[in-house]
Structure formats: structure tokens, C-alpha cells
Amino acid sequence: LGLSQGDAALDAYRGDGEFAGVGPDPRLRAIGSLYPEVVHVIARADSGIESLAEMRGRRVAIGPAASAARRTAMNVLAAHGLAAHDIELRDLALGAALVALRAREIDGIVTVIGIPADSIRVALSVVPLRLLALEASAVESLAAGNPAYDPFILPAGTYTEGAPEISTIATPAILL
């Protein structure tokens, strides 16, 4: 048994993306979808960053190299017209990225995690952070281009009382 993000599992099954070199794995089977893994885009509230497009030229943590979270983050950036050369990529897992954001060593985070994420909740209690919505056109493009992505609304108040709902995407956590 294994656990995977749905988009990574689909790539492995089809032999796409990072799995193109090894080809499709038609033996791969999903036992079930467990919960949505939600794309979170986070910036410091005092950074002036209010949209993903404003991450251009900034230091952005997108997950460890070769991780499924990183691949999803790159897809989200691309859907917003941002390529790897448009931002200063940081290969940080979420915990380290939140510490770096607090220390002003990075400007933003694009990550994938189930909700509510305790690490994000704790970080929000220590430093003012802003969760950013994905652009509607990016959500449409991502969902239309990959059946493992679904439009997702992060419910109002998920992390802090009175916080608005956030439009984003999710990919299922799949038991394989």
C-alpha cells in the first residue's frame, strides 16, 4: 500500500511528467480517495502581496525537489503565467518554509496539504499571514487540463475566525 497525491498517481499510471522516462504503470490501482489535499498560497500579511501574480521576482518555497507538492506548485504557478525563472525557487518543505517566512527569508509559499493544517494554523497565530486565492481562470485551466485537480473552496474561517473563503484547487490523497 502507498499514499500519493492524485495528480502524481495519475502521472505514474499514464507515464506522464516525471514518469515519462519509465513509462506508464498500468498495474497501479487506487483503493480509494481519502481526503482533499488543498493548494495553499501563503504570504506575509505585511508583504504587499495580494495575488499569486505578485510573486513574480520574489522568493517562493514550493516544496522539496522531486516532491509531488513541488510538481503541483509548478503547475499552479504556470497557470498564473509564472515560470521557474520568474521567481526565486526555494526547495523547502512546509515546516521549514513557514519558519523562513516568519524570518522574512522568503516571500511566499505554494504548498499542498490537507485541511485544516495545524502547521499553518500555528504559524497564523504567531505572525500575520495572508492566504491567497487562485485566479478563476487558473482554477478553470488546471481543472480542465488534469482530471486529478478539482476546484475547491477553502471554507471561511478555516484557519482564523472571520477569514474569507479562498478559491483554490485540490487533488485527492489516494490510497494505492
PDB file of C-alpha atoms in Angstrom:
ATOM      1  CA  LEU A   1       0.000   0.000   0.000  1.00  0.00           C
ATOM      2  CA  GLY A   2       1.051   3.547  -0.562  1.00  0.00           C
ATOM      3  CA  LEU A   3      -0.286   7.077  -0.228  1.00  0.00           C
ATOM      4  CA  SER A   4       0.006   9.587  -3.051  1.00  0.00           C
ATOM      5  CA  GLN A   5      -1.347  12.856  -4.279  1.00  0.00           C
ATOM      6  CA  GLY A   6      -3.884  12.129  -7.014  1.00  0.00           C
ATOM      7  CA  ASP A   7      -2.048  14.153  -9.657  1.00  0.00           C
ATOM      8  CA  ALA A   8       1.213  12.267  -9.038  1.00  0.00           C
ATOM      9  CA  ALA A   9      -0.567   8.900  -9.097  1.00  0.00           C
ATOM     10  CA  LEU A  10      -2.253   9.780 -12.396  1.00  0.00           C
ATOM     11  CA  ASP A  11       1.113  10.780 -13.897  1.00  0.00           C
ATOM     12  CA  ALA A  12       2.635   7.464 -12.749  1.00  0.00           C
ATOM     13  CA  TYR A  13      -0.287   5.468 -14.169  1.00  0.00           C
ATOM     14  CA  ARG A  14      -0.086   7.271 -17.526  1.00  0.00           C
ATOM     15  CA  GLY A  15       3.713   7.615 -17.669  1.00  0.00           C
ATOM     16  CA  ASP A  16       3.485  11.421 -17.850  1.00  0.00           C
ATOM     17  CA  GLY A  17       5.572  14.191 -16.293  1.00  0.00           C
ATOM     18  CA  GLU A  18       8.418  12.882 -14.175  1.00  0.00           C
ATOM     19  CA  PHE A  19       7.368   9.325 -15.043  1.00  0.00           C
ATOM     20  CA  ALA A  20       7.776   9.783 -18.806  1.00  0.00           C
ATOM     21  CA  GLY A  21      11.230   8.192 -18.697  1.00  0.00           C
ATOM     22  CA  VAL A  22       9.961   4.964 -17.141  1.00  0.00           C
ATOM     23  CA  GLY A  23       6.643   4.848 -18.976  1.00  0.00           C
ATOM     24  CA  PRO A  24       3.153   4.086 -17.740  1.00  0.00           C
ATOM     25  CA  ASP A  25       2.478   1.700 -14.867  1.00  0.00           C
ATOM     26  CA  PRO A  26      -0.858   0.053 -15.740  1.00  0.00           C
ATOM     27  CA  ARG A  27      -0.590  -2.148 -12.618  1.00  0.00           C
ATOM     28  CA  LEU A  28      -1.134   0.861 -10.358  1.00  0.00           C
ATOM     29  CA  ARG A  29      -4.550   0.775  -8.705  1.00  0.00           C
ATOM     30  CA  ALA A  30      -6.333   3.235  -6.475  1.00  0.00           C
ATOM     31  CA  ILE A  31      -8.081   1.675  -3.491  1.00  0.00           C
ATOM     32  CA  GLY A  32      -9.762   4.893  -2.512  1.00  0.00           C
ATOM     33  CA  SER A  33      -9.680   8.647  -2.244  1.00  0.00           C
ATOM     34  CA  LEU A  34      -9.077   9.651   1.365  1.00  0.00           C
ATOM     35  CA  TYR A  35      -9.335  13.444   1.600  1.00  0.00           C
ATOM     36  CA  PRO A  36      -8.609  16.532  -0.497  1.00  0.00           C
ATOM     37  CA  GLU A  37      -5.072  17.901  -0.467  1.00  0.00           C
ATOM     38  CA  VAL A  38      -5.592  21.606  -0.947  1.00  0.00           C
ATOM     39  CA  VAL A  39      -3.278  24.105  -2.630  1.00  0.00           C
ATOM     40  CA  HIS A  40      -2.399  26.859  -0.163  1.00  0.00           C
ATOM     41  CA  VAL A  41      -0.682  30.037  -1.330  1.00  0.00           C
ATOM     42  CA  ILE A  42       0.654  31.966   1.637  1.00  0.00           C
ATOM     43  CA  ALA A  43       2.359  35.351   2.016  1.00  0.00           C
ATOM     44  CA  ARG A  44       3.079  37.568   4.988  1.00  0.00           C
ATOM     45  CA  ALA A  45       0.186  39.947   5.550  1.00  0.00           C
ATOM     46  CA  ASP A  46       2.625  42.881   5.600  1.00  0.00           C
ATOM     47  CA  SER A  47       4.349  41.900   2.313  1.00  0.00           C
ATOM     48  CA  GLY A  48       2.006  43.757  -0.017  1.00  0.00           C
ATOM     49  CA  ILE A  49       1.494  40.500  -1.956  1.00  0.00           C
ATOM     50  CA  GLU A  50      -2.212  40.086  -2.604  1.00  0.00           C
ATOM     51  CA  SER A  51      -2.212  37.717  -5.595  1.00  0.00           C
ATOM     52  CA  LEU A  52      -0.135  34.872  -6.923  1.00  0.00           C
ATOM     53  CA  ALA A  53       0.912  37.006  -9.896  1.00  0.00           C
ATOM     54  CA  GLU A  54       2.582  39.374  -7.424  1.00  0.00           C
ATOM     55  CA  MET A  55       5.029  36.602  -6.502  1.00  0.00           C
ATOM     56  CA  ARG A  56       6.974  37.433  -9.684  1.00  0.00           C
ATOM     57  CA  GLY A  57      10.587  38.162  -8.720  1.00  0.00           C
ATOM     58  CA  ARG A  58      10.005  37.002  -5.140  1.00  0.00           C
ATOM     59  CA  ARG A  59      11.491  34.148  -3.080  1.00  0.00           C
ATOM     60  CA  VAL A  60       8.888  31.382  -3.038  1.00  0.00           C
ATOM     61  CA  ALA A  61       9.031  27.986  -1.304  1.00  0.00           C
ATOM     62  CA  ILE A  62       7.458  25.311  -3.492  1.00  0.00           C
ATOM     63  CA  GLY A  63       8.377  22.090  -1.676  1.00  0.00           C
ATOM     64  CA  PRO A  64      11.338  19.734  -1.771  1.00  0.00           C
ATOM     65  CA  ALA A  65      12.880  18.822  -5.126  1.00  0.00           C
ATOM     66  CA  ALA A  66      11.115  15.907  -6.869  1.00  0.00           C
ATOM     67  CA  SER A  67       8.147  16.050  -4.479  1.00  0.00           C
ATOM     68  CA  ALA A  68       4.558  15.813  -5.661  1.00  0.00           C
ATOM     69  CA  ALA A  69       3.820  19.076  -3.818  1.00  0.00           C
ATOM     70  CA  ARG A  70       6.512  20.820  -5.858  1.00  0.00           C
ATOM     71  CA  ARG A  71       5.113  19.489  -9.142  1.00  0.00           C
ATOM     72  CA  THR A  72       1.647  20.745  -8.190  1.00  0.00           C
ATOM     73  CA  ALA A  73       3.074  24.117  -7.128  1.00  0.00           C
ATOM     74  CA  MET A  74       4.818  24.487 -10.500  1.00  0.00           C
ATOM     75  CA  ASN A  75       1.548  23.674 -12.296  1.00  0.00           C
ATOM     76  CA  VAL A  76      -0.253  26.332 -10.234  1.00  0.00           C
ATOM     77  CA  LEU A  77       2.446  28.914 -10.970  1.00  0.00           C
ATOM     78  CA  ALA A  78       2.311  28.094 -14.694  1.00  0.00           C
ATOM     79  CA  ALA A  79      -1.477  28.515 -14.704  1.00  0.00           C
ATOM     80  CA  HIS A  80      -0.845  32.043 -13.398  1.00  0.00           C
ATOM     81  CA  GLY A  81       1.689  32.789 -16.137  1.00  0.00           C
ATOM     82  CA  LEU A  82       4.749  32.264 -13.926  1.00  0.00           C
ATOM     83  CA  ALA A  83       7.676  30.087 -14.965  1.00  0.00           C
ATOM     84  CA  ALA A  84      10.568  28.863 -12.805  1.00  0.00           C
ATOM     85  CA  HIS A  85      12.732  31.770 -13.989  1.00  0.00           C
ATOM     86  CA  ASP A  86      10.085  34.307 -12.903  1.00  0.00           C
ATOM     87  CA  ILE A  87      10.505  33.565  -9.204  1.00  0.00           C
ATOM     88  CA  GLU A  88      13.361  32.618  -6.888  1.00  0.00           C
ATOM     89  CA  LEU A  89      12.504  28.988  -6.122  1.00  0.00           C
ATOM     90  CA  ARG A  90      13.209  27.644  -2.653  1.00  0.00           C
ATOM     91  CA  ASP A  91      13.225  23.885  -2.081  1.00  0.00           C
ATOM     92  CA  LEU A  92      11.653  23.923   1.376  1.00  0.00           C
ATOM     93  CA  ALA A  93       9.099  21.609   2.952  1.00  0.00           C
ATOM     94  CA  LEU A  94       6.163  23.359   4.604  1.00  0.00           C
ATOM     95  CA  GLY A  95       7.535  23.431   8.170  1.00  0.00           C
ATOM     96  CA  ALA A  96      10.854  24.951   7.112  1.00  0.00           C
ATOM     97  CA  ALA A  97       9.067  27.301   4.711  1.00  0.00           C
ATOM     98  CA  LEU A  98       6.829  28.674   7.476  1.00  0.00           C
ATOM     99  CA  VAL A  99       9.897  29.313   9.652  1.00  0.00           C
ATOM    100  CA  ALA A 100      11.634  31.045   6.713  1.00  0.00           C
ATOM    101  CA  LEU A 101       8.526  33.143   6.003  1.00  0.00           C
ATOM    102  CA  ARG A 102       8.377  34.231   9.628  1.00  0.00           C
ATOM    103  CA  ALA A 103      12.079  35.204   9.469  1.00  0.00           C
ATOM    104  CA  ARG A 104      11.499  37.089   6.177  1.00  0.00           C
ATOM    105  CA  GLU A 105      13.917  34.768   4.369  1.00  0.00           C
ATOM    106  CA  ILE A 106      11.237  34.027   1.768  1.00  0.00           C
ATOM    107  CA  ASP A 107       8.251  35.993   0.497  1.00  0.00           C
ATOM    108  CA  GLY A 108       5.713  33.264  -0.126  1.00  0.00           C
ATOM    109  CA  ILE A 109       4.782  29.608  -0.089  1.00  0.00           C
ATOM    110  CA  VAL A 110       2.867  27.424  -2.541  1.00  0.00           C
ATOM    111  CA  THR A 111       2.088  24.086  -0.909  1.00  0.00           C
ATOM    112  CA  VAL A 112      -0.357  21.184  -0.957  1.00  0.00           C
ATOM    113  CA  ILE A 113      -1.764  19.822   2.304  1.00  0.00           C
ATOM    114  CA  GLY A 114      -4.971  18.528   3.856  1.00  0.00           C
ATOM    115  CA  ILE A 115      -7.123  20.965   5.800  1.00  0.00           C
ATOM    116  CA  PRO A 116      -7.038  22.293   8.355  1.00  0.00           C
ATOM    117  CA  ALA A 117      -3.245  22.086   8.531  1.00  0.00           C
ATOM    118  CA  ASP A 118      -2.067  22.518  12.108  1.00  0.00           C
ATOM    119  CA  SER A 119       1.294  23.918  10.995  1.00  0.00           C
ATOM    120  CA  ILE A 120      -0.460  26.719   9.097  1.00  0.00           C
ATOM    121  CA  ARG A 121      -2.872  27.362  11.975  1.00  0.00           C
ATOM    122  CA  VAL A 122       0.056  27.698  14.422  1.00  0.00           C
ATOM    123  CA  ALA A 123       2.001  29.955  12.048  1.00  0.00           C
ATOM    124  CA  LEU A 124      -1.034  32.231  11.680  1.00  0.00           C
ATOM    125  CA  SER A 125      -1.182  32.591  15.460  1.00  0.00           C
ATOM    126  CA  VAL A 126       2.436  33.775  15.569  1.00  0.00           C
ATOM    127  CA  VAL A 127       2.836  36.012  12.520  1.00  0.00           C
ATOM    128  CA  PRO A 128       0.226  37.746  10.368  1.00  0.00           C
ATOM    129  CA  LEU A 129      -0.107  35.733   7.160  1.00  0.00           C
ATOM    130  CA  ARG A 130      -2.406  36.032   4.163  1.00  0.00           C
ATOM    131  CA  LEU A 131      -3.871  33.064   2.275  1.00  0.00           C
ATOM    132  CA  LEU A 132      -4.210  33.966  -1.399  1.00  0.00           C
ATOM    133  CA  ALA A 133      -6.916  32.824  -3.779  1.00  0.00           C
ATOM    134  CA  LEU A 134      -6.075  31.349  -7.161  1.00  0.00           C
ATOM    135  CA  GLU A 135      -7.351  33.304 -10.154  1.00  0.00           C
ATOM    136  CA  ALA A 136     -10.632  31.917 -11.534  1.00  0.00           C
ATOM    137  CA  SER A 137      -9.087  31.423 -14.984  1.00  0.00           C
ATOM    138  CA  ALA A 138      -6.193  29.449 -13.451  1.00  0.00           C
ATOM    139  CA  VAL A 139      -8.589  27.221 -11.495  1.00  0.00           C
ATOM    140  CA  GLU A 140     -10.580  26.564 -14.690  1.00  0.00           C
ATOM    141  CA  SER A 141      -7.435  25.827 -16.688  1.00  0.00           C
ATOM    142  CA  LEU A 142      -5.973  23.485 -14.069  1.00  0.00           C
ATOM    143  CA  ALA A 143      -9.226  21.556 -13.589  1.00  0.00           C
ATOM    144  CA  ALA A 144      -9.853  21.286 -17.353  1.00  0.00           C
ATOM    145  CA  GLY A 145      -6.290  20.162 -18.056  1.00  0.00           C
ATOM    146  CA  ASN A 146      -5.957  17.483 -15.382  1.00  0.00           C
ATOM    147  CA  PRO A 147      -8.737  15.220 -14.047  1.00  0.00           C
ATOM    148  CA  ALA A 148      -6.824  14.921 -10.758  1.00  0.00           C
ATOM    149  CA  TYR A 149      -7.467  18.623  -9.989  1.00  0.00           C
ATOM    150  CA  ASP A 150     -10.789  19.890  -8.728  1.00  0.00           C
ATOM    151  CA  PRO A 151     -11.870  23.447  -7.964  1.00  0.00           C
ATOM    152  CA  PHE A 152     -12.004  23.824  -4.192  1.00  0.00           C
ATOM    153  CA  ILE A 153     -13.259  26.488  -1.831  1.00  0.00           C
ATOM    154  CA  LEU A 154     -11.331  26.722   1.420  1.00  0.00           C
ATOM    155  CA  PRO A 155     -14.227  27.482   3.791  1.00  0.00           C
ATOM    156  CA  ALA A 156     -14.404  30.847   5.519  1.00  0.00           C
ATOM    157  CA  GLY A 157     -12.838  30.707   8.965  1.00  0.00           C
ATOM    158  CA  THR A 158     -10.825  27.552   8.289  1.00  0.00           C
ATOM    159  CA  TYR A 159      -7.735  28.986   9.969  1.00  0.00           C
ATOM    160  CA  THR A 160      -8.821  32.195  11.667  1.00  0.00           C
ATOM    161  CA  GLU A 161     -12.194  33.445  12.757  1.00  0.00           C
ATOM    162  CA  GLY A 162     -13.651  35.824  10.214  1.00  0.00           C
ATOM    163  CA  ALA A 163     -11.225  34.866   7.419  1.00  0.00           C
ATOM    164  CA  PRO A 164     -12.924  34.817   3.997  1.00  0.00           C
ATOM    165  CA  GLU A 165     -13.349  31.726   1.839  1.00  0.00           C
ATOM    166  CA  ILE A 166     -10.472  31.140  -0.577  1.00  0.00           C
ATOM    167  CA  SER A 167     -10.830  29.806  -4.133  1.00  0.00           C
ATOM    168  CA  THR A 168      -8.162  27.233  -4.927  1.00  0.00           C
ATOM    169  CA  ILE A 169      -7.776  23.657  -6.228  1.00  0.00           C
ATOM    170  CA  ALA A 170      -7.342  20.294  -4.562  1.00  0.00           C
ATOM    171  CA  THR A 171      -6.053  16.900  -5.571  1.00  0.00           C
ATOM    172  CA  PRO A 172      -7.174  13.823  -3.671  1.00  0.00           C
ATOM    173  CA  ALA A 173      -4.937  11.901  -1.309  1.00  0.00           C
ATOM    174  CA  ILE A 174      -5.145   8.422  -2.817  1.00  0.00           C
ATOM    175  CA  LEU A 175      -4.534   5.090  -1.135  1.00  0.00           C
ATOM    176  CA  LEU A 176      -2.777   2.906  -3.721  1.00  0.00           C
TER     177      LEU A 176
END
